Amino acid sequence: VDTPPRKRLRDLLSTGGPAVAPGAYDALSARLVEQAGFDIVYMTGFGTTASLIGRPDVGLLSGAEMVDNATRIVSAVDVPVIADADTGYGNAINVVRTVRAYEQAGVAGVHLEDQVMPKKCGHMSGKAVIPTDEMAGKIRAAAEARRDPDFVLIARTDAAAVHGLDDAIARARAYADAGADVLFVEAPTSEEGIETVARELRGVAPLVFNWAEGGRTPPLSLERIGELGFSLVIFPIGTLLAATVGMRSLLATVKAEGTPTSALGELPSFGEFTDLIGLPEIGELEQRFS
Ligand code: PYR
């Protein structure tokens, strides 16, 4: 635990088996990911957008809003945090500022993608991508902008849905040449496509598998993902969907019965919840400092 988070993330990415990073969209969900025993938190842009403004992931949030959320998430946990940095919120110059801001927030790594602005969630229709050379320039800018060489730069391509998998793979190679540490080919739509990505890019750089819950990529087992050679699996929106189910259920009870009484048995008690979010530590601080 004395190892700095970015170094720990690099170690986790190089151990062979896939590292698993469930999604968090705020500080509370990030704490729950950590308390469940996971070694990495993934800050989802989809979930951040859904929770901050209650809207879909179509490029509505600014870089500052994303960095703000990352700052709170990093402060809430000890494990490394990988954050969604979308398109970098502009051109290569914006990427420099974005990378530095995420680095200052204490994030361990980010992913940057080659969509045009405003971007769309990788599993939605209607995506468009910038030219490969332009994105390679943004990756070079990001690599040069980071101050900590251990800050992990993940290059994501959304080109598969626009130009096909061959172009996506060629782009991923170009982004590795430009200085990306990790490659992320977004949204292959068949197991064969996933295998092609793994075969063509394995060994070029560690690979991300986006296990997008309900998205366009088939839901492979963790074992299969490992066999194929992926180094990192993200489960971006499961926590968000589960929270939605929980809130809806509670609200339906209140609406139908007038009070939450009959639902309370399924919920953490008040004390359990305040323990979970660190009230005992606050108590210790009060003892020491007052
Ligand atoms: C997201 O969760 O927003 C991704 O881009 C995977």
PDB file of C-alpha atoms and ligand atoms in Angstrom:
ATOM      1  CA  VAL A   1       0.000   0.000   0.000  1.00  0.00           C
ATOM      2  CA  ASP A   2       3.052   2.262   0.273  1.00  0.00           C
ATOM      3  CA  THR A   3       3.504   1.933  -3.477  1.00  0.00           C
ATOM      4  CA  PRO A   4       2.077   5.033  -5.170  1.00  0.00           C
ATOM      5  CA  PRO A   5      -1.267   4.377  -6.944  1.00  0.00           C
ATOM      6  CA  ARG A   6       0.105   4.962 -10.455  1.00  0.00           C
ATOM      7  CA  LYS A   7       2.891   2.457  -9.910  1.00  0.00           C
ATOM      8  CA  ARG A   8       0.350   0.008  -8.453  1.00  0.00           C
ATOM      9  CA  LEU A   9      -1.812   0.427 -11.545  1.00  0.00           C
ATOM     10  CA  ARG A  10       1.175  -0.251 -13.800  1.00  0.00           C
ATOM     11  CA  ASP A  11       1.979  -3.368 -11.761  1.00  0.00           C
ATOM     12  CA  LEU A  12      -1.638  -4.563 -11.982  1.00  0.00           C
ATOM     13  CA  LEU A  13      -1.607  -4.081 -15.754  1.00  0.00           C
ATOM     14  CA  SER A  14       1.540  -6.143 -16.179  1.00  0.00           C
ATOM     15  CA  THR A  15       0.671  -9.186 -14.067  1.00  0.00           C
ATOM     16  CA  GLY A  16      -0.879 -11.231 -16.862  1.00  0.00           C
ATOM     17  CA  GLY A  17      -4.422 -11.930 -15.650  1.00  0.00           C
ATOM     18  CA  PRO A  18      -6.919  -9.184 -16.345  1.00  0.00           C
ATOM     19  CA  ALA A  19      -7.140  -6.465 -13.711  1.00  0.00           C
ATOM     20  CA  VAL A  20     -10.779  -5.670 -12.930  1.00  0.00           C
ATOM     21  CA  ALA A  21     -12.054  -2.125 -12.515  1.00  0.00           C
ATOM     22  CA  PRO A  22     -15.748  -1.661 -11.707  1.00  0.00           C
ATOM     23  CA  GLY A  23     -17.217   1.711 -12.564  1.00  0.00           C
ATOM     24  CA  ALA A  24     -17.864   4.500 -10.106  1.00  0.00           C
ATOM     25  CA  TYR A  25     -19.755   7.691 -10.863  1.00  0.00           C
ATOM     26  CA  ASP A  26     -19.244   9.511  -7.577  1.00  0.00           C
ATOM     27  CA  ALA A  27     -17.286   9.293  -4.331  1.00  0.00           C
ATOM     28  CA  LEU A  28     -19.793   6.962  -2.645  1.00  0.00           C
ATOM     29  CA  SER A  29     -19.856   4.432  -5.476  1.00  0.00           C
ATOM     30  CA  ALA A  30     -16.035   4.602  -5.592  1.00  0.00           C
ATOM     31  CA  ARG A  31     -15.857   3.760  -1.880  1.00  0.00           C
ATOM     32  CA  LEU A  32     -18.199   0.827  -2.420  1.00  0.00           C
ATOM     33  CA  VAL A  33     -15.984  -0.480  -5.242  1.00  0.00           C
ATOM     34  CA  GLU A  34     -12.961  -0.267  -2.962  1.00  0.00           C
ATOM     35  CA  GLN A  35     -14.790  -1.820   0.019  1.00  0.00           C
ATOM     36  CA  ALA A  36     -15.890  -4.726  -2.179  1.00  0.00           C
ATOM     37  CA  GLY A  37     -12.203  -5.560  -2.554  1.00  0.00           C
ATOM     38  CA  PHE A  38     -11.371  -4.268  -6.021  1.00  0.00           C
ATOM     39  CA  ASP A  39      -7.889  -2.882  -6.702  1.00  0.00           C
ATOM     40  CA  ILE A  40      -8.910  -0.254  -9.249  1.00  0.00           C
ATOM     41  CA  VAL A  41     -11.797   2.204  -9.576  1.00  0.00           C
ATOM     42  CA  TYR A  42     -12.942   3.232 -13.038  1.00  0.00           C
ATOM     43  CA  MET A  43     -14.559   6.676 -13.268  1.00  0.00           C
ATOM     44  CA  THR A  44     -17.188   6.324 -15.968  1.00  0.00           C
ATOM     45  CA  GLY A  45     -18.111   9.320 -18.109  1.00  0.00           C
ATOM     46  CA  PHE A  46     -21.478   7.719 -18.828  1.00  0.00           C
ATOM     47  CA  GLY A  47     -22.217   7.411 -15.128  1.00  0.00           C
ATOM     48  CA  THR A  48     -20.753  10.810 -14.253  1.00  0.00           C
ATOM     49  CA  THR A  49     -23.028  12.439 -16.823  1.00  0.00           C
ATOM     50  CA  ALA A  50     -26.042  10.420 -15.687  1.00  0.00           C
ATOM     51  CA  SER A  51     -25.498  11.207 -12.025  1.00  0.00           C
ATOM     52  CA  LEU A  52     -24.413  14.851 -12.310  1.00  0.00           C
ATOM     53  CA  ILE A  53     -26.984  16.075 -14.799  1.00  0.00           C
ATOM     54  CA  GLY A  54     -29.339  13.127 -15.308  1.00  0.00           C
ATOM     55  CA  ARG A  55     -28.602  13.084 -19.033  1.00  0.00           C
ATOM     56  CA  PRO A  56     -27.046  10.648 -21.545  1.00  0.00           C
ATOM     57  CA  ASP A  57     -23.335  10.440 -22.363  1.00  0.00           C
ATOM     58  CA  VAL A  58     -23.285  12.623 -25.495  1.00  0.00           C
ATOM     59  CA  GLY A  59     -20.568  15.146 -24.722  1.00  0.00           C
ATOM     60  CA  LEU A  60     -22.586  17.448 -22.465  1.00  0.00           C
ATOM     61  CA  LEU A  61     -20.143  17.723 -19.559  1.00  0.00           C
ATOM     62  CA  SER A  62     -17.108  20.003 -19.639  1.00  0.00           C
ATOM     63  CA  GLY A  63     -13.606  18.806 -18.830  1.00  0.00           C
ATOM     64  CA  ALA A  64     -13.747  20.832 -15.618  1.00  0.00           C
ATOM     65  CA  GLU A  65     -16.872  19.001 -14.447  1.00  0.00           C
ATOM     66  CA  MET A  66     -15.235  15.647 -15.183  1.00  0.00           C
ATOM     67  CA  VAL A  67     -12.024  16.610 -13.363  1.00  0.00           C
ATOM     68  CA  ASP A  68     -14.078  17.848 -10.416  1.00  0.00           C
ATOM     69  CA  ASN A  69     -15.750  14.472 -10.104  1.00  0.00           C
ATOM     70  CA  ALA A  70     -12.388  12.714 -10.414  1.00  0.00           C
ATOM     71  CA  THR A  71     -10.961  14.907  -7.637  1.00  0.00           C
ATOM     72  CA  ARG A  72     -13.721  13.815  -5.258  1.00  0.00           C
ATOM     73  CA  ILE A  73     -13.430  10.155  -6.257  1.00  0.00           C
ATOM     74  CA  VAL A  74      -9.637  10.085  -5.811  1.00  0.00           C
ATOM     75  CA  SER A  75     -10.006  11.743  -2.388  1.00  0.00           C
ATOM     76  CA  ALA A  76     -12.502   9.082  -1.293  1.00  0.00           C
ATOM     77  CA  VAL A  77     -10.372   5.982  -2.016  1.00  0.00           C
ATOM     78  CA  ASP A  78      -6.809   4.660  -1.724  1.00  0.00           C
ATOM     79  CA  VAL A  79      -6.838   2.442  -4.818  1.00  0.00           C
ATOM     80  CA  PRO A  80      -5.751   3.790  -8.216  1.00  0.00           C
ATOM     81  CA  VAL A  81      -8.457   5.569 -10.211  1.00  0.00           C
ATOM     82  CA  ILE A  82      -8.668   5.372 -13.996  1.00  0.00           C
ATOM     83  CA  ALA A  83     -10.775   8.201 -15.403  1.00  0.00           C
ATOM     84  CA  ASP A  84     -12.662   8.666 -18.635  1.00  0.00           C
ATOM     85  CA  ALA A  85     -11.214  11.752 -20.349  1.00  0.00           C
ATOM     86  CA  ASP A  86     -13.456  11.462 -23.437  1.00  0.00           C
ATOM     87  CA  THR A  87     -11.938  13.426 -26.356  1.00  0.00           C
ATOM     88  CA  GLY A  88      -9.729  15.488 -24.048  1.00  0.00           C
ATOM     89  CA  TYR A  89     -12.408  18.186 -24.472  1.00  0.00           C
ATOM     90  CA  GLY A  90     -10.930  19.731 -27.605  1.00  0.00           C
ATOM     91  CA  ASN A  91      -7.772  19.564 -29.672  1.00  0.00           C
ATOM     92  CA  ALA A  92      -4.206  18.649 -28.684  1.00  0.00           C
ATOM     93  CA  ILE A  93      -3.846  21.887 -26.736  1.00  0.00           C
ATOM     94  CA  ASN A  94      -6.956  21.081 -24.692  1.00  0.00           C
ATOM     95  CA  VAL A  95      -5.538  17.584 -24.181  1.00  0.00           C
ATOM     96  CA  VAL A  96      -2.428  19.072 -22.537  1.00  0.00           C
ATOM     97  CA  ARG A  97      -4.582  20.937 -20.034  1.00  0.00           C
ATOM     98  CA  THR A  98      -6.898  17.974 -19.490  1.00  0.00           C
ATOM     99  CA  VAL A  99      -4.067  15.537 -18.791  1.00  0.00           C
ATOM    100  CA  ARG A 100      -2.410  17.936 -16.364  1.00  0.00           C
ATOM    101  CA  ALA A 101      -5.696  18.567 -14.572  1.00  0.00           C
ATOM    102  CA  TYR A 102      -6.418  14.855 -14.177  1.00  0.00           C
ATOM    103  CA  GLU A 103      -2.847  14.282 -13.057  1.00  0.00           C
ATOM    104  CA  GLN A 104      -3.171  17.040 -10.443  1.00  0.00           C
ATOM    105  CA  ALA A 105      -6.437  15.459  -9.299  1.00  0.00           C
ATOM    106  CA  GLY A 106      -4.403  12.377  -8.421  1.00  0.00           C
ATOM    107  CA  VAL A 107      -5.863  10.138 -11.094  1.00  0.00           C
ATOM    108  CA  ALA A 108      -3.641   7.158 -12.010  1.00  0.00           C
ATOM    109  CA  GLY A 109      -4.539   7.061 -15.693  1.00  0.00           C
ATOM    110  CA  VAL A 110      -7.016   8.308 -18.283  1.00  0.00           C
ATOM    111  CA  HIS A 111      -8.461   7.194 -21.563  1.00  0.00           C
ATOM    112  CA  LEU A 112      -8.618   9.546 -24.505  1.00  0.00           C
ATOM    113  CA  GLU A 113     -10.650   8.724 -27.602  1.00  0.00           C
ATOM    114  CA  ASP A 114     -10.658   9.692 -31.277  1.00  0.00           C
ATOM    115  CA  GLN A 115     -14.284  10.778 -31.609  1.00  0.00           C
ATOM    116  CA  VAL A 116     -15.241  14.211 -32.908  1.00  0.00           C
ATOM    117  CA  MET A 117     -16.701  16.606 -30.341  1.00  0.00           C
ATOM    118  CA  PRO A 118     -19.361  16.351 -29.081  1.00  0.00           C
ATOM    119  CA  LYS A 119     -18.683  12.648 -28.500  1.00  0.00           C
ATOM    120  CA  LYS A 120     -21.222   9.899 -27.954  1.00  0.00           C
ATOM    121  CA  CYS A 121     -21.163   6.899 -25.649  1.00  0.00           C
ATOM    122  CA  GLY A 122     -19.219   4.174 -27.499  1.00  0.00           C
ATOM    123  CA  HIS A 123     -22.273   1.925 -27.561  1.00  0.00           C
ATOM    124  CA  MET A 124     -24.622   4.453 -29.158  1.00  0.00           C
ATOM    125  CA  SER A 125     -25.305   5.053 -32.854  1.00  0.00           C
ATOM    126  CA  GLY A 126     -24.098   8.056 -34.828  1.00  0.00           C
ATOM    127  CA  LYS A 127     -20.426   8.247 -33.838  1.00  0.00           C
ATOM    128  CA  ALA A 128     -17.819  10.036 -35.980  1.00  0.00           C
ATOM    129  CA  VAL A 129     -14.022  10.043 -35.631  1.00  0.00           C
ATOM    130  CA  ILE A 130     -11.227  12.533 -36.283  1.00  0.00           C
ATOM    131  CA  PRO A 131      -8.370  11.608 -38.674  1.00  0.00           C
ATOM    132  CA  THR A 132      -5.801   9.138 -37.343  1.00  0.00           C
ATOM    133  CA  ASP A 133      -2.950  11.672 -37.604  1.00  0.00           C
ATOM    134  CA  GLU A 134      -4.858  14.261 -35.628  1.00  0.00           C
ATOM    135  CA  MET A 135      -5.519  11.743 -32.838  1.00  0.00           C
ATOM    136  CA  ALA A 136      -1.889  10.601 -32.908  1.00  0.00           C
ATOM    137  CA  GLY A 137      -0.977  14.254 -32.308  1.00  0.00           C
ATOM    138  CA  LYS A 138      -3.325  14.360 -29.313  1.00  0.00           C
ATOM    139  CA  ILE A 139      -1.702  11.227 -27.903  1.00  0.00           C
ATOM    140  CA  ARG A 140       1.781  12.710 -28.394  1.00  0.00           C
ATOM    141  CA  ALA A 141       0.585  15.860 -26.632  1.00  0.00           C
ATOM    142  CA  ALA A 142      -0.827  13.800 -23.746  1.00  0.00           C
ATOM    143  CA  ALA A 143       2.367  11.767 -23.366  1.00  0.00           C
ATOM    144  CA  GLU A 144       4.454  14.921 -23.261  1.00  0.00           C
ATOM    145  CA  ALA A 145       2.053  16.771 -20.959  1.00  0.00           C
ATOM    146  CA  ARG A 146       2.143  14.280 -18.098  1.00  0.00           C
ATOM    147  CA  ARG A 147       4.637  15.116 -15.383  1.00  0.00           C
ATOM    148  CA  ASP A 148       4.655  11.688 -13.733  1.00  0.00           C
ATOM    149  CA  PRO A 149       5.975   9.113 -16.219  1.00  0.00           C
ATOM    150  CA  ASP A 150       3.871   6.477 -14.398  1.00  0.00           C
ATOM    151  CA  PHE A 151       0.628   8.290 -15.292  1.00  0.00           C
ATOM    152  CA  VAL A 152      -1.084   5.727 -17.559  1.00  0.00           C
ATOM    153  CA  LEU A 153      -2.241   6.889 -20.955  1.00  0.00           C
ATOM    154  CA  ILE A 154      -4.941   4.734 -22.533  1.00  0.00           C
ATOM    155  CA  ALA A 155      -5.735   5.435 -26.191  1.00  0.00           C
ATOM    156  CA  ARG A 156      -9.244   4.510 -27.218  1.00  0.00           C
ATOM    157  CA  THR A 157     -10.480   4.279 -30.774  1.00  0.00           C
ATOM    158  CA  ASP A 158     -14.140   4.457 -31.698  1.00  0.00           C
ATOM    159  CA  ALA A 159     -13.375   3.827 -35.376  1.00  0.00           C
ATOM    160  CA  ALA A 160     -14.716   0.244 -35.499  1.00  0.00           C
ATOM    161  CA  ALA A 161     -18.313   1.486 -35.717  1.00  0.00           C
ATOM    162  CA  VAL A 162     -17.404   4.129 -38.312  1.00  0.00           C
ATOM    163  CA  HIS A 163     -14.763   2.574 -40.616  1.00  0.00           C
ATOM    164  CA  GLY A 164     -14.631  -1.061 -39.496  1.00  0.00           C
ATOM    165  CA  LEU A 165     -12.375  -3.130 -37.295  1.00  0.00           C
ATOM    166  CA  ASP A 166      -9.323  -3.053 -39.617  1.00  0.00           C
ATOM    167  CA  ASP A 167      -9.149   0.720 -39.387  1.00  0.00           C
ATOM    168  CA  ALA A 168      -9.662   0.575 -35.620  1.00  0.00           C
ATOM    169  CA  ILE A 169      -6.740  -1.838 -35.285  1.00  0.00           C
ATOM    170  CA  ALA A 170      -4.517   0.286 -37.552  1.00  0.00           C
ATOM    171  CA  ARG A 171      -5.410   3.329 -35.472  1.00  0.00           C
ATOM    172  CA  ALA A 172      -4.635   1.535 -32.214  1.00  0.00           C
ATOM    173  CA  ARG A 173      -1.180   0.684 -33.584  1.00  0.00           C
ATOM    174  CA  ALA A 174      -0.643   4.317 -34.600  1.00  0.00           C
ATOM    175  CA  TYR A 175      -1.675   5.494 -31.138  1.00  0.00           C
ATOM    176  CA  ALA A 176       0.776   3.055 -29.519  1.00  0.00           C
ATOM    177  CA  ASP A 177       3.519   4.474 -31.769  1.00  0.00           C
ATOM    178  CA  ALA A 178       2.455   7.954 -30.640  1.00  0.00           C
ATOM    179  CA  GLY A 179       3.070   7.023 -26.994  1.00  0.00           C
ATOM    180  CA  ALA A 180      -0.067   5.366 -25.608  1.00  0.00           C
ATOM    181  CA  ASP A 181       0.690   2.872 -22.809  1.00  0.00           C
ATOM    182  CA  VAL A 182      -2.555   0.906 -23.150  1.00  0.00           C
ATOM    183  CA  LEU A 183      -4.950   0.371 -26.074  1.00  0.00           C
ATOM    184  CA  PHE A 184      -8.747   0.336 -26.025  1.00  0.00           C
ATOM    185  CA  VAL A 185     -10.671  -0.653 -29.153  1.00  0.00           C
ATOM    186  CA  GLU A 186     -14.223   0.363 -28.335  1.00  0.00           C
ATOM    187  CA  ALA A 187     -17.270  -1.755 -28.967  1.00  0.00           C
ATOM    188  CA  PRO A 188     -16.422  -4.781 -31.107  1.00  0.00           C
ATOM    189  CA  THR A 189     -19.848  -6.300 -31.774  1.00  0.00           C
ATOM    190  CA  SER A 190     -19.001 -10.022 -32.032  1.00  0.00           C
ATOM    191  CA  GLU A 191     -16.805 -12.549 -30.278  1.00  0.00           C
ATOM    192  CA  GLU A 192     -14.907 -12.915 -33.552  1.00  0.00           C
ATOM    193  CA  GLY A 193     -14.280  -9.176 -33.563  1.00  0.00           C
ATOM    194  CA  ILE A 194     -13.001  -9.312 -29.991  1.00  0.00           C
ATOM    195  CA  GLU A 195     -10.665 -12.181 -30.950  1.00  0.00           C
ATOM    196  CA  THR A 196      -9.368 -10.201 -33.925  1.00  0.00           C
ATOM    197  CA  VAL A 197      -8.590  -7.211 -31.709  1.00  0.00           C
ATOM    198  CA  ALA A 198      -6.759  -9.450 -29.241  1.00  0.00           C
ATOM    199  CA  ARG A 199      -4.812 -11.335 -31.930  1.00  0.00           C
ATOM    200  CA  GLU A 200      -3.734  -8.208 -33.807  1.00  0.00           C
ATOM    201  CA  LEU A 201      -2.862  -6.029 -30.828  1.00  0.00           C
ATOM    202  CA  ARG A 202      -1.687  -8.455 -28.155  1.00  0.00           C
ATOM    203  CA  GLY A 203       1.953  -7.675 -27.533  1.00  0.00           C
ATOM    204  CA  VAL A 204       1.694  -4.161 -29.014  1.00  0.00           C
ATOM    205  CA  ALA A 205       0.481  -2.834 -25.638  1.00  0.00           C
ATOM    206  CA  PRO A 206      -1.759  -3.990 -22.768  1.00  0.00           C
ATOM    207  CA  LEU A 207      -5.417  -4.079 -23.897  1.00  0.00           C
ATOM    208  CA  VAL A 208      -8.668  -2.910 -22.320  1.00  0.00           C
ATOM    209  CA  PHE A 209     -11.892  -4.901 -22.536  1.00  0.00           C
ATOM    210  CA  ASN A 210     -14.954  -2.726 -22.010  1.00  0.00           C
ATOM    211  CA  TRP A 211     -17.556  -5.101 -20.564  1.00  0.00           C
ATOM    212  CA  ALA A 212     -20.267  -2.534 -21.200  1.00  0.00           C
ATOM    213  CA  GLU A 213     -23.341  -3.787 -19.338  1.00  0.00           C
ATOM    214  CA  GLY A 214     -26.100  -4.130 -21.922  1.00  0.00           C
ATOM    215  CA  GLY A 215     -23.900  -2.574 -24.635  1.00  0.00           C
ATOM    216  CA  ARG A 216     -22.927  -3.794 -28.102  1.00  0.00           C
ATOM    217  CA  THR A 217     -20.001  -6.022 -27.101  1.00  0.00           C
ATOM    218  CA  PRO A 218     -20.876  -9.646 -26.257  1.00  0.00           C
ATOM    219  CA  PRO A 219     -20.575 -10.412 -22.522  1.00  0.00           C
ATOM    220  CA  LEU A 220     -17.601 -12.813 -22.383  1.00  0.00           C
ATOM    221  CA  SER A 221     -16.557 -14.586 -19.181  1.00  0.00           C
ATOM    222  CA  LEU A 222     -13.640 -13.140 -17.276  1.00  0.00           C
ATOM    223  CA  GLU A 223     -11.741 -16.353 -17.954  1.00  0.00           C
ATOM    224  CA  ARG A 224     -12.190 -15.999 -21.737  1.00  0.00           C
ATOM    225  CA  ILE A 225     -11.183 -12.332 -21.603  1.00  0.00           C
ATOM    226  CA  GLY A 226      -8.017 -13.399 -19.776  1.00  0.00           C
ATOM    227  CA  GLU A 227      -7.265 -16.173 -22.273  1.00  0.00           C
ATOM    228  CA  LEU A 228      -7.516 -13.665 -25.091  1.00  0.00           C
ATOM    229  CA  GLY A 229      -4.845 -11.584 -23.373  1.00  0.00           C
ATOM    230  CA  PHE A 230      -6.718  -8.490 -22.220  1.00  0.00           C
ATOM    231  CA  SER A 231      -4.987  -6.772 -19.287  1.00  0.00           C
ATOM    232  CA  LEU A 232      -7.831  -4.661 -17.926  1.00  0.00           C
ATOM    233  CA  VAL A 233     -11.597  -5.183 -17.775  1.00  0.00           C
ATOM    234  CA  ILE A 234     -13.939  -2.342 -16.931  1.00  0.00           C
ATOM    235  CA  PHE A 235     -17.575  -2.832 -15.843  1.00  0.00           C
ATOM    236  CA  PRO A 236     -18.514   0.808 -16.283  1.00  0.00           C
ATOM    237  CA  ILE A 237     -22.205   1.162 -15.464  1.00  0.00           C
ATOM    238  CA  GLY A 238     -23.241  -1.824 -13.333  1.00  0.00           C
ATOM    239  CA  THR A 239     -23.098   0.228 -10.130  1.00  0.00           C
ATOM    240  CA  LEU A 240     -25.181   2.972 -11.729  1.00  0.00           C
ATOM    241  CA  LEU A 241     -27.812   0.505 -12.984  1.00  0.00           C
ATOM    242  CA  ALA A 242     -27.920  -1.314  -9.647  1.00  0.00           C
ATOM    243  CA  ALA A 243     -28.352   1.975  -7.773  1.00  0.00           C
ATOM    244  CA  THR A 244     -31.168   2.878 -10.156  1.00  0.00           C
ATOM    245  CA  VAL A 245     -32.965  -0.391  -9.416  1.00  0.00           C
ATOM    246  CA  GLY A 246     -32.528   0.144  -5.676  1.00  0.00           C
ATOM    247  CA  MET A 247     -33.810   3.718  -5.730  1.00  0.00           C
ATOM    248  CA  ARG A 248     -36.764   2.853  -7.965  1.00  0.00           C
ATOM    249  CA  SER A 249     -37.784   0.016  -5.693  1.00  0.00           C
ATOM    250  CA  LEU A 250     -37.653   2.174  -2.570  1.00  0.00           C
ATOM    251  CA  LEU A 251     -39.565   4.980  -4.288  1.00  0.00           C
ATOM    252  CA  ALA A 252     -42.251   2.558  -5.473  1.00  0.00           C
ATOM    253  CA  THR A 253     -42.716   1.445  -1.866  1.00  0.00           C
ATOM    254  CA  VAL A 254     -43.048   5.010  -0.600  1.00  0.00           C
ATOM    255  CA  LYS A 255     -45.455   5.854  -3.414  1.00  0.00           C
ATOM    256  CA  ALA A 256     -47.618   2.791  -2.817  1.00  0.00           C
ATOM    257  CA  GLU A 257     -47.514   2.606   0.964  1.00  0.00           C
ATOM    258  CA  GLY A 258     -46.974   6.189   2.020  1.00  0.00           C
ATOM    259  CA  THR A 259     -43.753   5.483   3.995  1.00  0.00           C
ATOM    260  CA  PRO A 260     -40.547   3.434   3.437  1.00  0.00           C
ATOM    261  CA  THR A 261     -41.239   1.159   6.430  1.00  0.00           C
ATOM    262  CA  SER A 262     -41.634  -2.136   4.570  1.00  0.00           C
ATOM    263  CA  ALA A 263     -38.484  -1.502   2.507  1.00  0.00           C
ATOM    264  CA  LEU A 264     -36.167  -0.724   5.416  1.00  0.00           C
ATOM    265  CA  GLY A 265     -35.332  -4.374   6.108  1.00  0.00           C
ATOM    266  CA  GLU A 266     -33.529  -4.618   2.781  1.00  0.00           C
ATOM    267  CA  LEU A 267     -31.532  -1.443   3.313  1.00  0.00           C
ATOM    268  CA  PRO A 268     -28.418  -0.898   5.412  1.00  0.00           C
ATOM    269  CA  SER A 269     -29.289   0.422   8.847  1.00  0.00           C
ATOM    270  CA  PHE A 270     -28.484   4.052   9.571  1.00  0.00           C
ATOM    271  CA  GLY A 271     -25.500   2.966  11.674  1.00  0.00           C
ATOM    272  CA  GLU A 272     -24.196   0.532   9.074  1.00  0.00           C
ATOM    273  CA  PHE A 273     -24.338   3.242   6.473  1.00  0.00           C
ATOM    274  CA  THR A 274     -22.584   5.872   8.550  1.00  0.00           C
ATOM    275  CA  ASP A 275     -19.871   3.292   9.389  1.00  0.00           C
ATOM    276  CA  LEU A 276     -19.480   2.599   5.698  1.00  0.00           C
ATOM    277  CA  ILE A 277     -18.868   6.243   4.898  1.00  0.00           C
ATOM    278  CA  GLY A 278     -16.326   6.690   7.666  1.00  0.00           C
ATOM    279  CA  LEU A 279     -18.102   8.131  10.714  1.00  0.00           C
ATOM    280  CA  PRO A 280     -15.859   6.099  13.102  1.00  0.00           C
ATOM    281  CA  GLU A 281     -12.773   7.815  11.664  1.00  0.00           C
ATOM    282  CA  ILE A 282     -14.403  11.188  12.181  1.00  0.00           C
ATOM    283  CA  GLY A 283     -15.022  10.170  15.795  1.00  0.00           C
ATOM    284  CA  GLU A 284     -11.322   9.384  16.235  1.00  0.00           C
ATOM    285  CA  LEU A 285     -10.378  12.755  14.803  1.00  0.00           C
ATOM    286  CA  GLU A 286     -12.768  14.463  17.217  1.00  0.00           C
ATOM    287  CA  GLN A 287     -11.097  12.649  20.126  1.00  0.00           C
ATOM    288  CA  ARG A 288      -7.653  13.716  18.992  1.00  0.00           C
ATOM    289  CA  PHE A 289      -8.320  17.298  18.016  1.00  0.00           C
ATOM    290  CA  SER A 290     -10.978  18.635  20.359  1.00  0.00           C
TER     291      SER A 290
HETATM  292  C1  PYR B   1     -17.921   5.186 -19.947  1.00  0.00           C
HETATM  293  O1  PYR B   1     -18.282   4.466 -19.011  1.00  0.00           O
HETATM  294  O2  PYR B   1     -18.293   6.359 -20.045  1.00  0.00           O
HETATM  295  C2  PYR B   1     -17.034   4.662 -20.954  1.00  0.00           C
HETATM  296  O3  PYR B   1     -16.596   5.390 -21.801  1.00  0.00           O
HETATM  297  C3  PYR B   1     -16.674   3.271 -20.928  1.00  0.00           C
END
